[in-house]
Amino acid sequence: MGTINSDNSTLVPTSEGPLLSLRWEEDRLFLLDQRLLPEHIIFLELKAVSEIWDAIATMKVRGAPAIGISAAYGVVLAGQAYEGDIPAQWIEEIHKAADYLATSRPTAVNLFWALNRMKDRATLLSEQYSDIKMLNLSLMAEAVLIHQEDEEVCRMIGEHALPLFESGMGVLTHCNAGGLATAKYGTALAPFYLAKERGISLKVFADETRPVLQGARLTAFELQQAGVDVTLLTDNMAAVVMAKGWIQAVIVGTDRVAANGDVANKIGTYGVAVLAKAHGIPFYVASPLSTIDLSTASGADIPIEERPESEITEFYGKRTAPVGVKVFNPAFDVTPHEYVTAIITEKGIVREPYLSTLPELFKK
Ligand SMILES: CSC[C@H]1O[C@H](OP(=O)(O)O)[C@H](O)[C@@H]1O
C-alpha cells in the first residue's frame, strides 16, 4: 500500500470549499483515505493498479465519479508499468488492467464508463502511435480529462439544481454525494456549495447513512468544513423531520440511473423517497450523464453490491451483534422512477417520462 503523507487530526471548519479527495502527479495517485474521516486526513500515495483496485474495493475512495476517476488513473499506471516496446502488448496490458479494475465494485456505472473510455482511447492511440512513452503520455491525458471534466460537470449540476431551492429551505440528503465522492463540488451537494458562495442560506439535514456512515463522517464533515449549515440525523429520523415541516426538498446522488429512470443509490435512499412522497416533498436525484446507463433497462437489472457482514455486526471495531447472526448487507437499493421528481444533470433537469427524456440528454 502507498505511504501515508499527512495527518491533520485537529479539524476546524474552514471556508476553503470542498476538500479534494484525489490528486494525480505524473505516475502516482494521492488519494484521501475516506475510511479514516473525519478524525484523520490521511492521503495515500498509490503507484500500482492493485493499490487502486484495493482502494476502490475497500472504500478508501468511494462515490461513483471518484471511483471512475481513480480507475482511469489505475489504467494509466498499468500502461506505465509495461516495460516492453510493442504497442500490441501495451494495449493488452491496458485491457487486462481495465478488466481487473472492473471487478472492484459492481454497482456504480461510472467505473465501467471510465474504464471503457480509457480502453477505447488506448485502442485509438495505439493505431496512431508506436512509441510507448507517447502512448502513455496520451493515455494519461485522457484520465486527466476525465478528472477535469467531472469538476465542471458537478459545478453545472449545482447551477441547474440551485434554482430548485429558496433561501431558508430545509433540504435532506442521504449518504455522501459531495466533493469527496467526485473531483470537486459533488453532485447532490453541489447546490449547497454554490448557495453558500452566493449568500443563499439553506439548512441541510444529513442522514448518518449506516452502516458505513458516509453522511455522518463525510457529508457532515465536508459541509461543516465549508461553513454550510448542516444538521446530522440518524437514519430513522427522516420521517419525523419531514412531519415537523423542517424539510422542503430531498436531494441525493446516484450510482446508476437505468433507462426508465429507476435510481440505484446508497441503501436507505428508497425509504427516504417513499417518505418524501408521503409528505408531498420533492425528491431530486443529482446525476452526471456518466452515471446514466441507457443500456440498463430498469432498476431490476442493476447489480447491487453486497458488502461484508462486519460492516453491520460491528461498529468501528466493537461487536454490536451476536456471533453467527444472519446478516443482509446490500450497499445500495433502487428507487423506482415513480418516486423521482426530477433528475438534475450537467445538461439540465429532466422529468418523467424518463424513458424518452433521458436519451434526449445525450443528443444535446
Ligand atoms: C456522487 S456518487 C455518490 C454515491 O456513491 C455512494 O456510494 P458509496 O459511498 O458506496 O460509493 C452513495 O450511493 C452516493 O450517493
mmCIF file of C-alpha atoms and ligand atoms in Angstrom:
data_model
loop_
_atom_site.group_PDB
_atom_site.id
_atom_site.type_symbol
_atom_site.label_atom_id
_atom_site.label_comp_id
_atom_site.label_asym_id
_atom_site.label_seq_id
_atom_site.Cartn_x
_atom_site.Cartn_y
_atom_site.Cartn_z
ATOM 1 C CA MET A 1 0.000 0.000 0.000
ATOM 2 C CA GLY A 2 1.162 3.541 -0.665
ATOM 3 C CA THR A 3 2.780 5.642 2.030
ATOM 4 C CA ILE A 4 0.929 7.995 4.290
ATOM 5 C CA ASN A 5 1.892 11.566 3.741
ATOM 6 C CA SER A 6 -0.084 13.770 6.079
ATOM 7 C CA ASP A 7 -2.336 13.709 9.119
ATOM 8 C CA ASN A 8 -4.311 16.643 10.391
ATOM 9 C CA SER A 9 -6.350 15.464 13.335
ATOM 10 C CA THR A 10 -7.391 18.913 14.504
ATOM 11 C CA LEU A 11 -10.275 19.605 12.157
ATOM 12 C CA VAL A 12 -11.821 23.043 12.166
ATOM 13 C CA PRO A 13 -14.440 24.435 9.773
ATOM 14 C CA THR A 14 -12.817 26.423 7.005
ATOM 15 C CA SER A 15 -14.268 28.347 4.107
ATOM 16 C CA GLU A 16 -11.990 26.633 1.611
ATOM 17 C CA GLY A 17 -14.870 24.821 -0.086
ATOM 18 C CA PRO A 18 -14.922 21.086 -0.706
ATOM 19 C CA LEU A 19 -11.954 19.003 0.384
ATOM 20 C CA LEU A 20 -10.346 17.368 -2.666
ATOM 21 C CA SER A 21 -10.089 13.593 -2.349
ATOM 22 C CA LEU A 22 -7.871 12.890 -5.377
ATOM 23 C CA ARG A 23 -4.620 14.363 -6.699
ATOM 24 C CA TRP A 24 -2.711 12.882 -9.660
ATOM 25 C CA GLU A 25 1.022 13.522 -10.050
ATOM 26 C CA GLU A 26 2.523 12.049 -13.241
ATOM 27 C CA ASP A 27 2.904 8.445 -12.039
ATOM 28 C CA ARG A 28 1.036 8.213 -8.750
ATOM 29 C CA LEU A 29 -2.404 8.977 -7.309
ATOM 30 C CA PHE A 30 -2.639 10.724 -3.951
ATOM 31 C CA LEU A 31 -5.938 9.596 -2.530
ATOM 32 C CA LEU A 32 -7.646 10.697 0.670
ATOM 33 C CA ASP A 33 -8.416 7.607 2.754
ATOM 34 C CA GLN A 34 -12.122 8.250 3.360
ATOM 35 C CA ARG A 35 -12.398 5.375 5.832
ATOM 36 C CA LEU A 36 -10.439 7.485 8.348
ATOM 37 C CA LEU A 37 -12.505 10.683 8.078
ATOM 38 C CA PRO A 38 -13.422 12.778 9.919
ATOM 39 C CA GLU A 39 -10.774 12.150 12.595
ATOM 40 C CA HIS A 40 -7.800 11.937 10.280
ATOM 41 C CA ILE A 41 -6.918 13.489 6.941
ATOM 42 C CA ILE A 42 -4.556 10.897 5.504
ATOM 43 C CA PHE A 43 -3.534 10.850 1.833
ATOM 44 C CA LEU A 44 -2.300 7.540 0.456
ATOM 45 C CA GLU A 45 0.239 7.501 -2.374
ATOM 46 C CA LEU A 46 -0.821 4.810 -4.836
ATOM 47 C CA LYS A 47 1.537 3.685 -7.615
ATOM 48 C CA ALA A 48 0.143 0.303 -8.692
ATOM 49 C CA VAL A 49 -3.074 -0.941 -10.280
ATOM 50 C CA SER A 50 -3.571 -3.364 -7.392
ATOM 51 C CA GLU A 51 -3.464 -0.473 -4.925
ATOM 52 C CA ILE A 52 -6.167 1.350 -6.882
ATOM 53 C CA TRP A 53 -8.261 -1.800 -7.003
ATOM 54 C CA ASP A 54 -7.896 -2.230 -3.237
ATOM 55 C CA ALA A 55 -8.731 1.423 -2.573
ATOM 56 C CA ILE A 56 -11.983 1.114 -4.534
ATOM 57 C CA ALA A 57 -12.959 -2.304 -3.151
ATOM 58 C CA THR A 58 -12.312 -1.291 0.491
ATOM 59 C CA MET A 59 -13.923 2.159 0.015
ATOM 60 C CA LYS A 60 -10.810 4.191 0.784
ATOM 61 C CA VAL A 61 -12.132 6.034 -2.259
ATOM 62 C CA ARG A 62 -15.879 5.894 -2.867
ATOM 63 C CA GLY A 63 -18.590 7.729 -4.737
ATOM 64 C CA ALA A 64 -19.398 6.889 -8.341
ATOM 65 C CA PRO A 65 -17.416 9.684 -10.077
ATOM 66 C CA ALA A 66 -14.411 9.384 -7.729
ATOM 67 C CA ILE A 67 -14.357 5.626 -8.357
ATOM 68 C CA GLY A 68 -14.370 6.200 -12.122
ATOM 69 C CA ILE A 69 -11.599 8.806 -11.956
ATOM 70 C CA SER A 70 -9.436 6.566 -9.735
ATOM 71 C CA ALA A 71 -9.944 3.595 -12.054
ATOM 72 C CA ALA A 72 -8.936 5.723 -15.041
ATOM 73 C CA TYR A 73 -5.650 6.546 -13.304
ATOM 74 C CA GLY A 74 -5.274 2.858 -12.469
ATOM 75 C CA VAL A 75 -5.298 2.101 -16.207
ATOM 76 C CA VAL A 76 -2.614 4.768 -16.710
ATOM 77 C CA LEU A 77 -0.448 3.120 -14.051
ATOM 78 C CA ALA A 78 -0.792 -0.204 -15.874
ATOM 79 C CA GLY A 79 0.426 1.350 -19.112
ATOM 80 C CA GLN A 80 3.357 2.957 -17.318
ATOM 81 C CA ALA A 81 4.257 -0.389 -15.733
ATOM 82 C CA TYR A 82 4.626 -2.026 -19.150
ATOM 83 C CA GLU A 83 8.374 -2.296 -19.860
ATOM 84 C CA GLY A 84 8.294 -3.551 -23.446
ATOM 85 C CA ASP A 85 8.163 -1.574 -26.705
ATOM 86 C CA ILE A 86 5.407 -3.355 -28.606
ATOM 87 C CA PRO A 87 2.104 -1.419 -28.835
ATOM 88 C CA ALA A 88 0.057 -4.614 -29.255
ATOM 89 C CA GLN A 89 1.422 -5.866 -25.923
ATOM 90 C CA TRP A 90 0.897 -2.448 -24.317
ATOM 91 C CA ILE A 91 -2.767 -2.447 -25.338
ATOM 92 C CA GLU A 92 -3.118 -5.968 -23.934
ATOM 93 C CA GLU A 93 -1.835 -4.703 -20.567
ATOM 94 C CA ILE A 94 -4.288 -1.829 -20.706
ATOM 95 C CA HIS A 95 -7.260 -4.091 -21.376
ATOM 96 C CA LYS A 96 -6.117 -6.560 -18.694
ATOM 97 C CA ALA A 97 -5.876 -3.779 -16.114
ATOM 98 C CA ALA A 98 -9.274 -2.363 -17.066
ATOM 99 C CA ASP A 99 -10.920 -5.769 -16.782
ATOM 100 C CA TYR A 100 -9.255 -6.273 -13.376
ATOM 101 C CA LEU A 101 -10.351 -2.853 -12.078
ATOM 102 C CA ALA A 102 -13.890 -3.611 -13.286
ATOM 103 C CA THR A 103 -14.109 -6.309 -10.592
ATOM 104 C CA SER A 104 -13.531 -3.887 -7.716
ATOM 105 C CA ARG A 105 -17.228 -2.883 -7.196
ATOM 106 C CA PRO A 106 -20.312 -3.756 -9.298
ATOM 107 C CA THR A 107 -22.942 -1.011 -8.919
ATOM 108 C CA ALA A 108 -21.534 2.431 -9.764
ATOM 109 C CA VAL A 109 -21.678 2.599 -13.555
ATOM 110 C CA ASN A 110 -19.028 5.368 -13.619
ATOM 111 C CA LEU A 111 -16.430 2.680 -13.001
ATOM 112 C CA PHE A 112 -17.317 0.887 -16.242
ATOM 113 C CA TRP A 113 -17.945 4.129 -18.116
ATOM 114 C CA ALA A 114 -14.435 5.382 -17.266
ATOM 115 C CA LEU A 115 -12.741 2.043 -17.984
ATOM 116 C CA ASN A 116 -14.473 1.690 -21.362
ATOM 117 C CA ARG A 117 -13.492 5.259 -22.235
ATOM 118 C CA MET A 118 -9.862 4.538 -21.337
ATOM 119 C CA LYS A 119 -9.832 1.257 -23.328
ATOM 120 C CA ASP A 120 -11.365 2.944 -26.359
ATOM 121 C CA ARG A 121 -8.867 5.826 -26.150
ATOM 122 C CA ALA A 122 -5.933 3.418 -25.765
ATOM 123 C CA THR A 123 -7.049 1.434 -28.811
ATOM 124 C CA LEU A 124 -7.305 4.625 -30.880
ATOM 125 C CA LEU A 125 -3.902 5.842 -29.678
ATOM 126 C CA SER A 126 -2.236 2.500 -30.454
ATOM 127 C CA GLU A 127 -3.361 2.950 -34.066
ATOM 128 C CA GLN A 128 -1.724 6.423 -34.143
ATOM 129 C CA TYR A 129 1.495 5.952 -32.170
ATOM 130 C CA SER A 130 4.093 3.191 -31.878
ATOM 131 C CA ASP A 131 6.208 4.866 -29.201
ATOM 132 C CA ILE A 132 5.213 3.522 -25.754
ATOM 133 C CA LYS A 133 6.201 6.728 -23.946
ATOM 134 C CA MET A 134 3.946 8.728 -26.276
ATOM 135 C CA LEU A 135 1.131 6.220 -25.788
ATOM 136 C CA ASN A 136 1.403 6.524 -22.013
ATOM 137 C CA LEU A 137 1.523 10.316 -22.056
ATOM 138 C CA SER A 138 -1.527 10.477 -24.362
ATOM 139 C CA LEU A 139 -3.484 7.982 -22.284
ATOM 140 C CA MET A 140 -2.676 9.899 -19.098
ATOM 141 C CA ALA A 141 -4.116 12.991 -20.759
ATOM 142 C CA GLU A 142 -7.428 11.138 -21.133
ATOM 143 C CA ALA A 143 -7.530 10.255 -17.436
ATOM 144 C CA VAL A 144 -6.728 13.861 -16.505
ATOM 145 C CA LEU A 145 -9.506 14.971 -18.874
ATOM 146 C CA ILE A 146 -11.997 12.650 -17.151
ATOM 147 C CA HIS A 147 -10.898 14.144 -13.826
ATOM 148 C CA GLN A 148 -11.145 17.768 -15.014
ATOM 149 C CA GLU A 149 -14.462 17.229 -16.817
ATOM 150 C CA ASP A 150 -16.017 15.884 -13.632
ATOM 151 C CA GLU A 151 -15.262 19.118 -11.777
ATOM 152 C CA GLU A 152 -17.105 21.160 -14.425
ATOM 153 C CA VAL A 153 -19.911 18.595 -14.656
ATOM 154 C CA CYS A 154 -20.519 18.836 -10.902
ATOM 155 C CA ARG A 155 -20.462 22.619 -10.988
ATOM 156 C CA MET A 156 -23.061 22.608 -13.782
ATOM 157 C CA ILE A 157 -25.243 20.187 -11.811
ATOM 158 C CA GLY A 158 -25.042 22.674 -8.955
ATOM 159 C CA GLU A 159 -26.052 25.536 -11.250
ATOM 160 C CA HIS A 160 -29.089 23.628 -12.569
ATOM 161 C CA ALA A 161 -30.078 22.432 -9.078
ATOM 162 C CA LEU A 162 -29.719 25.730 -7.218
ATOM 163 C CA PRO A 163 -32.930 27.381 -8.562
ATOM 164 C CA LEU A 164 -34.891 24.484 -7.059
ATOM 165 C CA PHE A 165 -34.018 25.738 -3.566
ATOM 166 C CA GLU A 166 -35.088 29.028 -1.935
ATOM 167 C CA SER A 167 -33.237 30.743 0.891
ATOM 168 C CA GLY A 168 -34.315 29.354 4.259
ATOM 169 C CA MET A 169 -35.327 25.958 2.877
ATOM 170 C CA GLY A 170 -34.522 22.723 4.711
ATOM 171 C CA VAL A 171 -33.056 20.084 2.394
ATOM 172 C CA LEU A 172 -32.414 16.480 3.383
ATOM 173 C CA THR A 173 -29.699 14.377 1.801
ATOM 174 C CA HIS A 174 -28.616 10.763 2.211
ATOM 175 C CA CYS A 175 -25.108 9.319 2.113
ATOM 176 C CA ASN A 176 -22.346 11.469 0.588
ATOM 177 C CA ALA A 177 -22.553 12.824 -2.921
ATOM 178 C CA GLY A 178 -20.179 15.670 -2.247
ATOM 179 C CA GLY A 179 -16.703 16.811 -3.106
ATOM 180 C CA LEU A 180 -15.363 13.629 -1.519
ATOM 181 C CA ALA A 181 -17.351 11.471 -3.961
ATOM 182 C CA THR A 182 -16.261 13.422 -7.043
ATOM 183 C CA ALA A 183 -13.496 15.619 -8.473
ATOM 184 C CA LYS A 184 -14.896 18.626 -6.547
ATOM 185 C CA TYR A 185 -18.236 20.173 -5.525
ATOM 186 C CA GLY A 186 -20.086 16.840 -5.649
ATOM 187 C CA THR A 187 -23.392 16.182 -7.336
ATOM 188 C CA ALA A 188 -26.152 16.363 -4.703
ATOM 189 C CA LEU A 189 -24.065 18.691 -2.530
ATOM 190 C CA ALA A 190 -23.013 20.990 -5.382
ATOM 191 C CA PRO A 191 -26.013 23.342 -4.972
ATOM 192 C CA PHE A 192 -25.177 23.734 -1.287
ATOM 193 C CA TYR A 193 -21.667 24.971 -2.104
ATOM 194 C CA LEU A 194 -22.976 27.370 -4.755
ATOM 195 C CA ALA A 195 -25.713 28.578 -2.362
ATOM 196 C CA LYS A 196 -23.027 29.296 0.245
ATOM 197 C CA GLU A 197 -20.939 31.224 -2.285
ATOM 198 C CA ARG A 198 -24.000 33.308 -3.268
ATOM 199 C CA GLY A 199 -25.361 34.054 0.187
ATOM 200 C CA ILE A 200 -28.392 31.778 -0.150
ATOM 201 C CA SER A 201 -28.972 30.169 3.255
ATOM 202 C CA LEU A 202 -30.043 26.538 3.076
ATOM 203 C CA LYS A 203 -30.399 24.227 6.047
ATOM 204 C CA VAL A 204 -29.004 20.811 5.151
ATOM 205 C CA PHE A 205 -30.123 17.730 7.085
ATOM 206 C CA ALA A 206 -27.704 14.831 6.574
ATOM 207 C CA ASP A 207 -28.691 11.228 7.296
ATOM 208 C CA GLU A 208 -25.821 9.438 9.022
ATOM 209 C CA THR A 209 -26.233 6.579 6.496
ATOM 210 C CA ARG A 210 -25.475 3.325 8.229
ATOM 211 C CA PRO A 211 -23.568 1.105 8.088
ATOM 212 C CA VAL A 212 -20.551 2.967 6.610
ATOM 213 C CA LEU A 213 -21.747 6.380 7.889
ATOM 214 C CA GLN A 214 -20.964 8.410 4.765
ATOM 215 C CA GLY A 215 -23.442 11.040 5.936
ATOM 216 C CA ALA A 216 -22.064 11.428 9.450
ATOM 217 C CA ARG A 217 -18.388 11.030 8.589
ATOM 218 C CA LEU A 218 -18.253 12.650 5.152
ATOM 219 C CA THR A 219 -21.246 14.883 4.315
ATOM 220 C CA ALA A 220 -21.416 16.488 7.765
ATOM 221 C CA PHE A 221 -17.626 16.869 7.701
ATOM 222 C CA GLU A 222 -17.252 18.457 4.287
ATOM 223 C CA LEU A 223 -20.255 20.781 4.669
ATOM 224 C CA GLN A 224 -19.093 21.880 8.130
ATOM 225 C CA GLN A 225 -15.607 22.500 6.722
ATOM 226 C CA ALA A 226 -17.199 24.739 4.085
ATOM 227 C CA GLY A 227 -19.336 26.593 6.637
ATOM 228 C CA VAL A 228 -22.634 25.207 5.282
ATOM 229 C CA ASP A 229 -25.477 24.880 7.848
ATOM 230 C CA VAL A 230 -25.739 21.108 8.375
ATOM 231 C CA THR A 231 -27.650 19.057 10.953
ATOM 232 C CA LEU A 232 -26.813 15.390 11.428
ATOM 233 C CA LEU A 233 -29.674 12.880 11.753
ATOM 234 C CA THR A 234 -29.769 9.171 12.373
ATOM 235 C CA ASP A 235 -31.327 7.224 9.515
ATOM 236 C CA ASN A 236 -34.593 6.658 11.405
ATOM 237 C CA MET A 237 -35.302 10.388 11.823
ATOM 238 C CA ALA A 238 -36.181 11.302 8.239
ATOM 239 C CA ALA A 239 -39.912 10.771 8.868
ATOM 240 C CA VAL A 240 -40.133 12.990 11.953
ATOM 241 C CA VAL A 241 -38.204 15.918 10.471
ATOM 242 C CA MET A 242 -40.474 15.748 7.426
ATOM 243 C CA ALA A 243 -43.555 15.589 9.676
ATOM 244 C CA LYS A 244 -42.255 18.643 11.581
ATOM 245 C CA GLY A 245 -42.161 20.594 8.299
ATOM 246 C CA TRP A 246 -38.371 21.071 8.508
ATOM 247 C CA ILE A 247 -37.770 19.553 5.063
ATOM 248 C CA GLN A 248 -38.896 21.227 1.837
ATOM 249 C CA ALA A 249 -36.853 19.070 -0.547
ATOM 250 C CA VAL A 250 -34.663 15.995 -0.737
ATOM 251 C CA ILE A 251 -31.627 15.698 -2.998
ATOM 252 C CA VAL A 252 -29.404 12.631 -3.305
ATOM 253 C CA GLY A 253 -26.670 11.344 -5.597
ATOM 254 C CA THR A 254 -26.771 8.103 -7.521
ATOM 255 C CA ASP A 255 -24.574 5.245 -8.625
ATOM 256 C CA ARG A 256 -26.596 4.264 -11.656
ATOM 257 C CA VAL A 257 -29.736 5.576 -13.355
ATOM 258 C CA ALA A 258 -31.463 2.983 -15.523
ATOM 259 C CA ALA A 259 -33.058 3.841 -18.873
ATOM 260 C CA ASN A 260 -36.521 4.084 -17.302
ATOM 261 C CA GLY A 261 -35.345 6.469 -14.564
ATOM 262 C CA ASP A 262 -35.055 3.910 -11.755
ATOM 263 C CA VAL A 263 -32.213 5.061 -9.472
ATOM 264 C CA ALA A 264 -29.666 2.930 -7.636
ATOM 265 C CA ASN A 265 -28.206 4.756 -4.681
ATOM 266 C CA LYS A 266 -26.959 4.119 -1.164
ATOM 267 C CA ILE A 267 -29.065 1.762 0.909
ATOM 268 C CA GLY A 268 -31.835 3.704 2.624
ATOM 269 C CA THR A 269 -32.478 6.030 -0.304
ATOM 270 C CA TYR A 270 -35.649 4.196 -1.362
ATOM 271 C CA GLY A 271 -37.099 4.624 2.128
ATOM 272 C CA VAL A 272 -36.377 8.343 2.057
ATOM 273 C CA ALA A 273 -38.068 8.585 -1.355
ATOM 274 C CA VAL A 274 -41.203 6.855 -0.054
ATOM 275 C CA LEU A 275 -41.301 9.186 2.955
ATOM 276 C CA ALA A 276 -40.833 12.221 0.718
ATOM 277 C CA LYS A 277 -43.730 11.142 -1.494
ATOM 278 C CA ALA A 278 -45.917 10.532 1.556
ATOM 279 C CA HIS A 279 -45.180 14.084 2.767
ATOM 280 C CA GLY A 280 -45.529 15.744 -0.653
ATOM 281 C CA ILE A 281 -41.831 16.691 -0.661
ATOM 282 C CA PRO A 282 -39.925 16.781 -3.987
ATOM 283 C CA PHE A 283 -37.268 14.054 -4.314
ATOM 284 C CA TYR A 284 -34.408 15.087 -6.612
ATOM 285 C CA VAL A 285 -31.569 12.953 -7.920
ATOM 286 C CA ALA A 286 -28.341 14.645 -8.989
ATOM 287 C CA SER A 287 -26.675 12.615 -11.708
ATOM 288 C CA PRO A 288 -23.888 13.266 -14.204
ATOM 289 C CA LEU A 289 -24.564 11.808 -17.652
ATOM 290 C CA SER A 290 -21.711 9.399 -16.848
ATOM 291 C CA THR A 291 -23.980 7.810 -14.226
ATOM 292 C CA ILE A 292 -26.951 7.361 -16.570
ATOM 293 C CA ASP A 293 -26.833 3.892 -18.108
ATOM 294 C CA LEU A 294 -29.272 3.620 -21.034
ATOM 295 C CA SER A 295 -28.087 0.057 -21.616
ATOM 296 C CA THR A 296 -29.648 -0.992 -18.286
ATOM 297 C CA ALA A 297 -33.397 -1.176 -18.870
ATOM 298 C CA SER A 298 -34.628 -0.831 -15.299
ATOM 299 C CA GLY A 299 -33.591 -0.941 -11.661
ATOM 300 C CA ALA A 300 -34.177 -4.705 -11.608
ATOM 301 C CA ASP A 301 -31.177 -5.040 -13.921
ATOM 302 C CA ILE A 302 -28.750 -3.041 -11.758
ATOM 303 C CA PRO A 303 -26.255 -5.284 -9.894
ATOM 304 C CA ILE A 304 -26.471 -4.476 -6.182
ATOM 305 C CA GLU A 305 -23.255 -4.939 -4.238
ATOM 306 C CA GLU A 306 -23.426 -6.901 -1.005
ATOM 307 C CA ARG A 307 -20.704 -5.979 1.438
ATOM 308 C CA PRO A 308 -19.032 -7.711 4.416
ATOM 309 C CA GLU A 309 -21.246 -8.683 7.352
ATOM 310 C CA SER A 310 -18.805 -6.995 9.739
ATOM 311 C CA GLU A 311 -19.979 -3.592 8.492
ATOM 312 C CA ILE A 312 -23.243 -4.367 10.309
ATOM 313 C CA THR A 313 -22.218 -6.674 13.170
ATOM 314 C CA GLU A 314 -19.506 -4.275 14.335
ATOM 315 C CA PHE A 315 -19.466 -0.541 14.982
ATOM 316 C CA TYR A 316 -15.973 0.724 14.312
ATOM 317 C CA GLY A 317 -14.284 -2.222 15.857
ATOM 318 C CA LYS A 318 -16.793 -3.028 18.621
ATOM 319 C CA ARG A 319 -19.097 -6.037 18.079
ATOM 320 C CA THR A 320 -22.722 -4.981 18.355
ATOM 321 C CA ALA A 321 -24.485 -8.172 17.196
ATOM 322 C CA PRO A 322 -24.397 -11.801 18.357
ATOM 323 C CA VAL A 323 -21.808 -14.056 16.764
ATOM 324 C CA GLY A 324 -23.337 -16.147 13.978
ATOM 325 C CA VAL A 325 -26.415 -13.982 13.430
ATOM 326 C CA LYS A 326 -27.589 -13.895 9.817
ATOM 327 C CA VAL A 327 -26.856 -10.572 8.071
ATOM 328 C CA PHE A 328 -28.109 -8.893 4.884
ATOM 329 C CA ASN A 329 -25.859 -6.009 3.830
ATOM 330 C CA PRO A 330 -26.740 -4.593 0.386
ATOM 331 C CA ALA A 331 -24.758 -1.386 -0.202
ATOM 332 C CA PHE A 332 -27.470 0.079 -2.452
ATOM 333 C CA ASP A 333 -31.168 -0.003 -3.133
ATOM 334 C CA VAL A 334 -33.275 1.018 -6.110
ATOM 335 C CA THR A 335 -35.773 3.868 -6.039
ATOM 336 C CA PRO A 336 -38.449 3.310 -8.699
ATOM 337 C CA HIS A 337 -38.704 6.216 -11.119
ATOM 338 C CA GLU A 338 -42.251 6.945 -9.948
ATOM 339 C CA TYR A 339 -40.721 8.378 -6.747
ATOM 340 C CA VAL A 340 -38.184 10.581 -8.588
ATOM 341 C CA THR A 341 -39.461 14.148 -9.016
ATOM 342 C CA ALA A 342 -36.588 15.144 -11.312
ATOM 343 C CA ILE A 343 -33.085 14.145 -12.301
ATOM 344 C CA ILE A 344 -30.592 17.024 -12.356
ATOM 345 C CA THR A 345 -27.704 16.648 -14.788
ATOM 346 C CA GLU A 346 -24.997 18.913 -16.183
ATOM 347 C CA LYS A 347 -27.153 19.299 -19.294
ATOM 348 C CA GLY A 348 -30.245 20.356 -17.339
ATOM 349 C CA ILE A 349 -33.202 18.908 -15.431
ATOM 350 C CA VAL A 350 -35.315 16.031 -16.767
ATOM 351 C CA ARG A 351 -38.623 14.709 -15.500
ATOM 352 C CA GLU A 352 -40.958 11.869 -16.422
ATOM 353 C CA PRO A 353 -41.316 10.174 -18.828
ATOM 354 C CA TYR A 354 -37.628 9.310 -18.264
ATOM 355 C CA LEU A 355 -37.676 6.630 -20.966
ATOM 356 C CA SER A 356 -37.865 9.434 -23.523
ATOM 357 C CA THR A 357 -36.353 12.380 -21.629
ATOM 358 C CA LEU A 358 -33.094 10.667 -20.620
ATOM 359 C CA PRO A 359 -31.915 9.788 -24.173
ATOM 360 C CA GLU A 360 -32.521 13.424 -25.210
ATOM 361 C CA LEU A 361 -29.735 14.484 -22.818
ATOM 362 C CA PHE A 362 -27.197 12.598 -24.920
ATOM 363 C CA LYS A 363 -28.261 14.326 -28.124
ATOM 364 C CA LYS A 364 -27.631 17.917 -26.931
HETATM 365 C C1 LIG B 1 -21.794 11.173 -6.389
HETATM 366 S S1 LIG B 1 -21.871 9.475 -6.279
HETATM 367 C C2 LIG B 1 -22.206 9.262 -4.625
HETATM 368 C C3 LIG B 1 -22.901 7.984 -4.344
HETATM 369 O O1 LIG B 1 -21.959 6.939 -4.074
HETATM 370 C C4 LIG B 1 -22.199 6.479 -2.758
HETATM 371 O O2 LIG B 1 -21.954 5.111 -2.600
HETATM 372 P P1 LIG B 1 -20.560 4.631 -1.927
HETATM 373 O O3 LIG B 1 -20.286 5.549 -0.768
HETATM 374 O O4 LIG B 1 -20.845 3.197 -1.526
HETATM 375 O O5 LIG B 1 -19.524 4.723 -3.023
HETATM 376 C C5 LIG B 1 -23.658 6.802 -2.499
HETATM 377 O O6 LIG B 1 -24.509 5.894 -3.128
HETATM 378 C C6 LIG B 1 -23.726 8.168 -3.109
HETATM 379 O O7 LIG B 1 -24.988 8.661 -3.390
#
